[in-house]
mmCIF file of N, CA and C in Angstrom:
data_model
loop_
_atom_site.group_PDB
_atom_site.id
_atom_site.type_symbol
_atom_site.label_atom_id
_atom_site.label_comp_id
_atom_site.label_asym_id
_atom_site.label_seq_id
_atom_site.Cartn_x
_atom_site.Cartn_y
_atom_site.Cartn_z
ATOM 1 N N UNK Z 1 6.420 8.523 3.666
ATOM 2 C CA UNK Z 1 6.623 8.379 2.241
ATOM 3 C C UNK Z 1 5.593 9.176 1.465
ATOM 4 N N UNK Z 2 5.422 9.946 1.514
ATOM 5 C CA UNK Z 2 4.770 11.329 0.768
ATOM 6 C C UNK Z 2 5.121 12.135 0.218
ATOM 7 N N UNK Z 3 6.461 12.044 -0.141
ATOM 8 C CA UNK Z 3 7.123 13.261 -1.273
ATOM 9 C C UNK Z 3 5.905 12.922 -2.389
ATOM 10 N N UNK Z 4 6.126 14.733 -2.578
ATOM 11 C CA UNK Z 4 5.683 14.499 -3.807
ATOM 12 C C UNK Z 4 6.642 14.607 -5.341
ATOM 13 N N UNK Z 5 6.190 14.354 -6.191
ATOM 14 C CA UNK Z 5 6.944 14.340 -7.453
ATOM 15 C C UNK Z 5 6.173 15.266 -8.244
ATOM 16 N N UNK Z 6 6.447 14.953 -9.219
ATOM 17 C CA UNK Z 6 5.736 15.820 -10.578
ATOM 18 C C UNK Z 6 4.948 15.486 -11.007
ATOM 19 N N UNK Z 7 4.683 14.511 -10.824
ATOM 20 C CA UNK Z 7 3.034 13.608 -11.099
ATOM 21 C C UNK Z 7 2.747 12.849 -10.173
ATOM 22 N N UNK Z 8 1.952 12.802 -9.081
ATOM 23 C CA UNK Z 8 1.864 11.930 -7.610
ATOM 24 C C UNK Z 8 2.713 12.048 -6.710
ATOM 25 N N UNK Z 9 2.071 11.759 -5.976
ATOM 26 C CA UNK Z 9 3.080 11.204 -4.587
ATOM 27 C C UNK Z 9 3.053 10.000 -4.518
ATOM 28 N N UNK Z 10 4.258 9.735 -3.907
ATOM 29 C CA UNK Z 10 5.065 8.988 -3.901
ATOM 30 C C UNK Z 10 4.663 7.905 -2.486
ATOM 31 N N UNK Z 11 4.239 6.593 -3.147
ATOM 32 C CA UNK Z 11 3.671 5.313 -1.783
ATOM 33 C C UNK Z 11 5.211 4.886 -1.581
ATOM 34 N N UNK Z 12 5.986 4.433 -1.884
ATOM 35 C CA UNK Z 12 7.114 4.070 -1.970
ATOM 36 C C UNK Z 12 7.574 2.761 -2.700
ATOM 37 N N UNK Z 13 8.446 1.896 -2.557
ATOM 38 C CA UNK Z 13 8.867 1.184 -3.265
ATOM 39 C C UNK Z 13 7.802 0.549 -3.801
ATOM 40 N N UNK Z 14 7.666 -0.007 -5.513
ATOM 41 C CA UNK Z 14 6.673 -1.058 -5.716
ATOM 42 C C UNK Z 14 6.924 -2.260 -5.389
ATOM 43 N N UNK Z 15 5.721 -3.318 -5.071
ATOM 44 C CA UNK Z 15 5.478 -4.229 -4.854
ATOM 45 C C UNK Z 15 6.022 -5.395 -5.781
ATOM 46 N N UNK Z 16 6.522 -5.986 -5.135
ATOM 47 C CA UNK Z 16 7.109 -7.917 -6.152
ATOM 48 C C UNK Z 16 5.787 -8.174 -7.211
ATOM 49 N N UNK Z 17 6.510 -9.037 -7.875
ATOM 50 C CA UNK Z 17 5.760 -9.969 -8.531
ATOM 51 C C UNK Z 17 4.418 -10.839 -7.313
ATOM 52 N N UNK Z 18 3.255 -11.115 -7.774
ATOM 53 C CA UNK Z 18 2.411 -11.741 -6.304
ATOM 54 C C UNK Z 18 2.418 -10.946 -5.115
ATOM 55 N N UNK Z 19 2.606 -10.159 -4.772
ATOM 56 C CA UNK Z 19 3.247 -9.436 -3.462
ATOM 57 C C UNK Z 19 1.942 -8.331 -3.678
ATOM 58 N N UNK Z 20 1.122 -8.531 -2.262
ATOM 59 C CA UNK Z 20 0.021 -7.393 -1.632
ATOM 60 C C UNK Z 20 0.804 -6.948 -0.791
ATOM 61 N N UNK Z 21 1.105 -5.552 -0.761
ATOM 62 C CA UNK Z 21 1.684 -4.493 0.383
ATOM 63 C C UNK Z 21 0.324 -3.425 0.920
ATOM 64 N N UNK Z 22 1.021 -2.771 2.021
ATOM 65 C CA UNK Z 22 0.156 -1.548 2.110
ATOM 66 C C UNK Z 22 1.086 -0.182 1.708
ATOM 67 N N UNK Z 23 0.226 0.806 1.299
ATOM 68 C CA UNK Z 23 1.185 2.203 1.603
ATOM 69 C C UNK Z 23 -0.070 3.614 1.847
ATOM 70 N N UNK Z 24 0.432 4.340 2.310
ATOM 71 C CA UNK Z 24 0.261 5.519 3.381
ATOM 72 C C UNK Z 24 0.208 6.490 2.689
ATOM 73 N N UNK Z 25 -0.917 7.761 2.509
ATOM 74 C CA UNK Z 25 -0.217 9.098 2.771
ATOM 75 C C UNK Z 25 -1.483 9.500 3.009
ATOM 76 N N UNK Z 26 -0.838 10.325 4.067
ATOM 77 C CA UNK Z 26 -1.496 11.384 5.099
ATOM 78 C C UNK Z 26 -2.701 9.818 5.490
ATOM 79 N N UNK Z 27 -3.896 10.753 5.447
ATOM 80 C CA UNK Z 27 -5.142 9.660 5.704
ATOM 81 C C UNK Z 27 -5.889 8.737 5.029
ATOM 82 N N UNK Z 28 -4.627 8.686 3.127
ATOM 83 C CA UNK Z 28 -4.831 7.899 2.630
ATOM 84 C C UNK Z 28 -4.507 6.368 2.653
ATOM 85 N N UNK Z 29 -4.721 5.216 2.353
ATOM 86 C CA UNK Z 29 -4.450 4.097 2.814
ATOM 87 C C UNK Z 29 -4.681 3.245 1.565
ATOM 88 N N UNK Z 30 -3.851 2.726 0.742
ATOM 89 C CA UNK Z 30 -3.823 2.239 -0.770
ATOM 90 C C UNK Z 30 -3.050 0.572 -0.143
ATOM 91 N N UNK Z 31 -3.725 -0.576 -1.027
ATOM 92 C CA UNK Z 31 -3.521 -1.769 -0.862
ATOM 93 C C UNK Z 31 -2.944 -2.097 -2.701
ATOM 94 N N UNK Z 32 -1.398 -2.068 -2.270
ATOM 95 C CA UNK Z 32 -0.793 -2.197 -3.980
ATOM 96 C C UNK Z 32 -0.237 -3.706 -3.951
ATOM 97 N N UNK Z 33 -0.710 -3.873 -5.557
ATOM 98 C CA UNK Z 33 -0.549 -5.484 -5.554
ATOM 99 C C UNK Z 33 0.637 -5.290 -7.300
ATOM 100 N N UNK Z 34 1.304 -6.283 -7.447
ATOM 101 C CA UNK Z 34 2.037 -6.350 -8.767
ATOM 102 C C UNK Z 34 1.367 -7.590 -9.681
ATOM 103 N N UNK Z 35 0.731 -8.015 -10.096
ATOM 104 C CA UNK Z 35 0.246 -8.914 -11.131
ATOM 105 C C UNK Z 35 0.106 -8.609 -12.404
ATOM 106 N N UNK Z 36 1.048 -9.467 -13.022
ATOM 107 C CA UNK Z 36 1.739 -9.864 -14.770
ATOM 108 C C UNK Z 36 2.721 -8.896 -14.455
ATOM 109 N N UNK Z 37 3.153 -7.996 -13.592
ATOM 110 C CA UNK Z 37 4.201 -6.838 -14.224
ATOM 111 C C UNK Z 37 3.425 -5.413 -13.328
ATOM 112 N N UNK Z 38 2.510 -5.801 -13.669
ATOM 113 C CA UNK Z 38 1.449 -4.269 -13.774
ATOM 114 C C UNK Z 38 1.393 -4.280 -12.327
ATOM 115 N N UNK Z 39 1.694 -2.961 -11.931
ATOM 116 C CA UNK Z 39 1.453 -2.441 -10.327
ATOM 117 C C UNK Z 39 -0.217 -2.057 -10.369
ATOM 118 N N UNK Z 40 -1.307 -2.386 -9.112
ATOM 119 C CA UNK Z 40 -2.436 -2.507 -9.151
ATOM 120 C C UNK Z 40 -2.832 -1.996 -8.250
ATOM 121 N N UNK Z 41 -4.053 -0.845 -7.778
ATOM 122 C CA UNK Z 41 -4.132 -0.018 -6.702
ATOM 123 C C UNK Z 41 -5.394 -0.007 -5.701
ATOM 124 N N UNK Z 42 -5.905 -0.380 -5.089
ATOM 125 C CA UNK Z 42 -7.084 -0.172 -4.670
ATOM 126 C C UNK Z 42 -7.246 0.760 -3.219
ATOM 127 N N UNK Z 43 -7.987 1.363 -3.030
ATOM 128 C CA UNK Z 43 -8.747 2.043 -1.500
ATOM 129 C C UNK Z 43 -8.568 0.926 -0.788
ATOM 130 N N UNK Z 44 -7.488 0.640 0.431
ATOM 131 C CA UNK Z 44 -7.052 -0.211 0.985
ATOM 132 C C UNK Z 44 -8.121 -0.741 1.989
ATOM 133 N N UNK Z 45 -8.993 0.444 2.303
ATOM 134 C CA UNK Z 45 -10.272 -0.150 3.536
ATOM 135 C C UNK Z 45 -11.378 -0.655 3.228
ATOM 136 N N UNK Z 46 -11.683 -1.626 3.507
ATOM 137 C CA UNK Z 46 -12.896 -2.363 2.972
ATOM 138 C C UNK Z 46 -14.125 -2.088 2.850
ATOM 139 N N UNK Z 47 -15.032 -1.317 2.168
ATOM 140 C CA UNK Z 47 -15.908 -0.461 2.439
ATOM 141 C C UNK Z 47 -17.435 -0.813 2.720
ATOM 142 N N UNK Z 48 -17.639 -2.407 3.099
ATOM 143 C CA UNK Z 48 -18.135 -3.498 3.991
ATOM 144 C C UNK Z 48 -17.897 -3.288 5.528
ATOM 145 N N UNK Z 49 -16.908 -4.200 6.157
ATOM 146 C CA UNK Z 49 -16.410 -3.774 6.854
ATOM 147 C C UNK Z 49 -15.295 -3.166 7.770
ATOM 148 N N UNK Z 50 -14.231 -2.238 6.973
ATOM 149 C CA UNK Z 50 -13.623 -1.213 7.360
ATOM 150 C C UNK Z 50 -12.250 -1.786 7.754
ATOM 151 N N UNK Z 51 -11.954 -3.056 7.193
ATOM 152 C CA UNK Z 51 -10.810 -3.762 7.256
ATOM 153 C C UNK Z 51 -9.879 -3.030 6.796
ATOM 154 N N UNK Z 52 -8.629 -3.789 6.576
ATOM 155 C CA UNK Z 52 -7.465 -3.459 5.560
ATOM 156 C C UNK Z 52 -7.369 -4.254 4.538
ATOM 157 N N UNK Z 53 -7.673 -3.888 3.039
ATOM 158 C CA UNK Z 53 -7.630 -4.921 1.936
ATOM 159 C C UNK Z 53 -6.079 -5.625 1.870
ATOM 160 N N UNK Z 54 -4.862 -4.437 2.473
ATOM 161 C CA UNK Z 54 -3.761 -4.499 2.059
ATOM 162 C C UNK Z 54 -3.287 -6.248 3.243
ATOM 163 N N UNK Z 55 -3.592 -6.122 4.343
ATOM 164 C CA UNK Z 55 -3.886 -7.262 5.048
ATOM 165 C C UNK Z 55 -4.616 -8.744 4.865
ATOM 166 N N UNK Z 56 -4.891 -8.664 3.503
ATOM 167 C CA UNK Z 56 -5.963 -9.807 2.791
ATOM 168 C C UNK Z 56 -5.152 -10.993 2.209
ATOM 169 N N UNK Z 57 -5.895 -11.314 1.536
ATOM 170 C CA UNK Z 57 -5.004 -12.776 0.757
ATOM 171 C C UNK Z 57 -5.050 -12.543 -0.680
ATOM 172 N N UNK Z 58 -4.021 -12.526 -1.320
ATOM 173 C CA UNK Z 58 -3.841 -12.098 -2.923
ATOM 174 C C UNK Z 58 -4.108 -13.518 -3.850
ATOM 175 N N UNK Z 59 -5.076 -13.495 -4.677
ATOM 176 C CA UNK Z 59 -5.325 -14.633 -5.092
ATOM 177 C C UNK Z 59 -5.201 -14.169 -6.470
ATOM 178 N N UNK Z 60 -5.182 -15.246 -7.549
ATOM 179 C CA UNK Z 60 -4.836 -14.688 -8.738
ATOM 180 C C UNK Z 60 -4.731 -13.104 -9.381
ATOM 181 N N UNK Z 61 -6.606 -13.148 -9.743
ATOM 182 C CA UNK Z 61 -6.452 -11.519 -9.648
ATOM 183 C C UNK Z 61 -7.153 -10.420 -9.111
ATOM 184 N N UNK Z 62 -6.960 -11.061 -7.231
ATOM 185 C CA UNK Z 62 -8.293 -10.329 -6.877
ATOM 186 C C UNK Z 62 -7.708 -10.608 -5.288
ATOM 187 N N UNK Z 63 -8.097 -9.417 -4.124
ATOM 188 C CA UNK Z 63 -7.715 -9.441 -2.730
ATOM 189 C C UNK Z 63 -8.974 -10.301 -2.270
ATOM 190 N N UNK Z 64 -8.545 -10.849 -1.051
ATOM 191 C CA UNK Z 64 -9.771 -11.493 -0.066
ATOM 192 C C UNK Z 64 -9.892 -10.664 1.207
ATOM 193 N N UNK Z 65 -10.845 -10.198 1.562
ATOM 194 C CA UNK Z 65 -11.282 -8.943 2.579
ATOM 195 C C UNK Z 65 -10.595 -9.891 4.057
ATOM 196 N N UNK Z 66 -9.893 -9.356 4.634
ATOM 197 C CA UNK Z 66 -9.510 -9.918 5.982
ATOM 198 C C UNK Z 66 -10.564 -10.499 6.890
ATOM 199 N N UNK Z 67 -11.406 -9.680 6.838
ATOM 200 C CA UNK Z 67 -12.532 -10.300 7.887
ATOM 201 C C UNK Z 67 -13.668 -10.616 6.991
ATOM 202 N N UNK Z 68 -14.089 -10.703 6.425
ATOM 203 C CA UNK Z 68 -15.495 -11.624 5.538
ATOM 204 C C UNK Z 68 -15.158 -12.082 4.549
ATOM 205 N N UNK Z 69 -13.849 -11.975 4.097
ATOM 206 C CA UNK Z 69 -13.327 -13.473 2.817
ATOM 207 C C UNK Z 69 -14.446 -12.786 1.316
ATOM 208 N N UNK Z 70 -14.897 -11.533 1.135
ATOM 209 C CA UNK Z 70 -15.079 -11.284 0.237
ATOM 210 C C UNK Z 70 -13.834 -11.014 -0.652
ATOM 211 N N UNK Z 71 -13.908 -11.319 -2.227
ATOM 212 C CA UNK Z 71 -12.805 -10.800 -3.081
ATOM 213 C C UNK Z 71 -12.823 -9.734 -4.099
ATOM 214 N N UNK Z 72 -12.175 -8.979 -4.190
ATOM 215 C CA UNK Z 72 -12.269 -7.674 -4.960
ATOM 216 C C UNK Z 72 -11.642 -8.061 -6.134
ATOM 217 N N UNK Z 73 -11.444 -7.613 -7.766
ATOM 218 C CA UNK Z 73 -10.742 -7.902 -8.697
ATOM 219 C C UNK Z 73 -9.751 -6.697 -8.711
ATOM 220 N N UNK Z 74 -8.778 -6.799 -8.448
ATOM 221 C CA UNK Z 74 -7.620 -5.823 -8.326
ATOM 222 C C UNK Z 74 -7.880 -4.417 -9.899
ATOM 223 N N UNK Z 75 -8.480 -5.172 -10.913
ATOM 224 C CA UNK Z 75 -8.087 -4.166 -11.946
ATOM 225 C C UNK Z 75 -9.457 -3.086 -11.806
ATOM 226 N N UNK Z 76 -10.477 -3.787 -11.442
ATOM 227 C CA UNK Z 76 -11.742 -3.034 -11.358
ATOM 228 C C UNK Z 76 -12.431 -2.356 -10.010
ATOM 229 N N UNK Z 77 -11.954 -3.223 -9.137
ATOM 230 C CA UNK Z 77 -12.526 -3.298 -7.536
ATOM 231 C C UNK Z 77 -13.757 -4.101 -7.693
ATOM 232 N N UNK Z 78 -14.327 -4.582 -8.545
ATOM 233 C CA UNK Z 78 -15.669 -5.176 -8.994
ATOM 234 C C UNK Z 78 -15.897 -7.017 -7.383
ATOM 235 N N UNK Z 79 -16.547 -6.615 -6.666
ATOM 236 C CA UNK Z 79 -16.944 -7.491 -6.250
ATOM 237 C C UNK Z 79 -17.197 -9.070 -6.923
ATOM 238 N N UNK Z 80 -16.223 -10.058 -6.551
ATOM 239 C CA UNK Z 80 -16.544 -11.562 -7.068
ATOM 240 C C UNK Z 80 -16.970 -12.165 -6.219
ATOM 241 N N UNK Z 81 -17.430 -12.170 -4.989
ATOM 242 C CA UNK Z 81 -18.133 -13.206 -4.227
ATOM 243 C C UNK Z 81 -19.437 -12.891 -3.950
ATOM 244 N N UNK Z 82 -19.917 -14.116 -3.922
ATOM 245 C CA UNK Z 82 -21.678 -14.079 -3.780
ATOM 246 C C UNK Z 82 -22.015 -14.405 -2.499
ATOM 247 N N UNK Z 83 -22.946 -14.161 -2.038
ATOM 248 C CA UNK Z 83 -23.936 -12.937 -2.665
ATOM 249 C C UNK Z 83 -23.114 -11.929 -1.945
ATOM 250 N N UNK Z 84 -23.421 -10.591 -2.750
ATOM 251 C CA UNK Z 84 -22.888 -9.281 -3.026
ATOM 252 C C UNK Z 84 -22.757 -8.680 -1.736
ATOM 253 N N UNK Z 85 -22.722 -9.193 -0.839
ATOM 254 C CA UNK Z 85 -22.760 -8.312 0.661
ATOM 255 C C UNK Z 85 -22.274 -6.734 0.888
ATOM 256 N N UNK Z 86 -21.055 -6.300 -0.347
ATOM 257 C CA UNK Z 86 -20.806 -4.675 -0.051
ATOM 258 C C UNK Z 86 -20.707 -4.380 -1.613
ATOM 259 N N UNK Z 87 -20.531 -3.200 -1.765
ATOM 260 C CA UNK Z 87 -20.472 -2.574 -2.921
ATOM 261 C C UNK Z 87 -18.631 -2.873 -3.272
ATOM 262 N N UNK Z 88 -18.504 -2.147 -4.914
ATOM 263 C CA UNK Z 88 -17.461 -2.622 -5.597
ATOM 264 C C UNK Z 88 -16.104 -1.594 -4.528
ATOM 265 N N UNK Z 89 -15.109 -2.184 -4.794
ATOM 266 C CA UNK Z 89 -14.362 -1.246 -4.201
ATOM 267 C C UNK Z 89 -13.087 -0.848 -5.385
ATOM 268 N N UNK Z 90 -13.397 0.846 -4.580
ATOM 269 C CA UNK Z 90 -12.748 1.864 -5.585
ATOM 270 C C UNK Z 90 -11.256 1.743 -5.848
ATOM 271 N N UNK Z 91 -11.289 1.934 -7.142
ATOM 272 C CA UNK Z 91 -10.010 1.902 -7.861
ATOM 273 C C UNK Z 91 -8.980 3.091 -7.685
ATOM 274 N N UNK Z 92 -7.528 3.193 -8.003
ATOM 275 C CA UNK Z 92 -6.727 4.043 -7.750
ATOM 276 C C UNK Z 92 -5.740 4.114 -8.710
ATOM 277 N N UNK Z 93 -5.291 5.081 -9.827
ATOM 278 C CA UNK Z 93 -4.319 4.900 -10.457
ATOM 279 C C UNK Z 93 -3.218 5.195 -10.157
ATOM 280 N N UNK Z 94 -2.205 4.607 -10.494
ATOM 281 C CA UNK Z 94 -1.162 4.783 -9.571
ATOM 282 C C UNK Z 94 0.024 4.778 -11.372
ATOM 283 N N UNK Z 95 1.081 4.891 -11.170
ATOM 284 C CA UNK Z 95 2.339 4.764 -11.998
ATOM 285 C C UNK Z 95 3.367 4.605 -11.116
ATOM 286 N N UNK Z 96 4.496 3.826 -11.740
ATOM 287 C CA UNK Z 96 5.718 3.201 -11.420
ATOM 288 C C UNK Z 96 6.539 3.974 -12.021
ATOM 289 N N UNK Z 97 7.369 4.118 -11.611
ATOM 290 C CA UNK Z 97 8.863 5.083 -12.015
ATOM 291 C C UNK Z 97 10.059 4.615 -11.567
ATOM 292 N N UNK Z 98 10.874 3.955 -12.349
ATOM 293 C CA UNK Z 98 12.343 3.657 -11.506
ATOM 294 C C UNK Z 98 12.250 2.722 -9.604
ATOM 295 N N UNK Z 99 11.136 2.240 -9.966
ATOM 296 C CA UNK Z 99 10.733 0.767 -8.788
ATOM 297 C C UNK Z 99 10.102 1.272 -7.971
ATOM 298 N N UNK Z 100 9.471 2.874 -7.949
ATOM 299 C CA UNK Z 100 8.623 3.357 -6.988
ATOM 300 C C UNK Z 100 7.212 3.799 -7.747
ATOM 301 N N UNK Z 101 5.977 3.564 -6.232
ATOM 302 C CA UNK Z 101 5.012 4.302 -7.037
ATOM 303 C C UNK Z 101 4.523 5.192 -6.421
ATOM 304 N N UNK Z 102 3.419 5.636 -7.781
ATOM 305 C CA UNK Z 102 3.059 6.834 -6.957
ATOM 306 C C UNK Z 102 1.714 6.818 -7.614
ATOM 307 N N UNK Z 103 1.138 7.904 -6.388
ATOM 308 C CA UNK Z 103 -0.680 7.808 -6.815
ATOM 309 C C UNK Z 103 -0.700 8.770 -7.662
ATOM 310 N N UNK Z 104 -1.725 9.139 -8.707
ATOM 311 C CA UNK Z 104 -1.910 10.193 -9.249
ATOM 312 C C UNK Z 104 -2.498 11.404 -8.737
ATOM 313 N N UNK Z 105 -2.052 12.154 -8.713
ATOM 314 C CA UNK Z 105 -2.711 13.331 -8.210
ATOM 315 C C UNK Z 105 -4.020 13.761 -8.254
ATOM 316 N N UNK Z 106 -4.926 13.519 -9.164
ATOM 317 C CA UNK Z 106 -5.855 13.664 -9.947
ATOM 318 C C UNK Z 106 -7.013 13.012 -9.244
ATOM 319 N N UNK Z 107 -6.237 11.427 -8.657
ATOM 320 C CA UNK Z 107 -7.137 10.462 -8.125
ATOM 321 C C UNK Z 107 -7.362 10.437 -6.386
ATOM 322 N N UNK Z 108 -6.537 11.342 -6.041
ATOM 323 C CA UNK Z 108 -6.567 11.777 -4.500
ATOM 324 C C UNK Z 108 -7.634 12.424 -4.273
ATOM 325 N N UNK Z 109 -8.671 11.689 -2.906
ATOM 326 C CA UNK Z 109 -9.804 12.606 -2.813
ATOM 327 C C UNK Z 109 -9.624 13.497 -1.459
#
């Protein structure tokens, strides 16, 4: 699922209402969540320890790290659990188009 479009490529279908997915391209790895409406993007690997965020537990508005139960805030990546054991984890903008998303081009490193 890597076509690209005219603005991003393309993760593929968006995510439900409550619904943490993962999506792919190339050696990228994005953990997309849907909360209020709004599709939500983060660097899917835990940059603690090297988990999958997309594998976590979606709690109001924030993932729980698979293996150390730290929580990220989906809109910021801003670390909420104490004490601070890893740094914030990075954000990703993404847009929805006709029920698919896609990353921005811009934000691909």
């Amino acid at each position: 699922m890597s076509e690209k479009g005219s603005r991003g490529r393309s993760l593929g279908a968006a995510p439900q209402e409550g619904e943490l997915i993962g999506a792919t391209i190339g050696e990228k790895h994005v953990a997309l969540a849907r909360l209020q409406g709004e599709v939500l993007a983060l660097d899917a690997w835990c940059n603690h320890a090297g988990c999958l965020l997309s594998e976590g537990l979606l709690t109001e508005d924030a993932v729980m790290c698979p293996c150390h139960a730290v929580a990220f805030r989906l809109r910021d990546g801003r670390v909420l659990t104490e004490p601070r054991i890893c740094e914030d984890q990075p954000t990703l903008v993404v847009e929805e188009r006709d029920g698919e998303v896609f990353l921005i081009e811009e934000e691909i490193e």
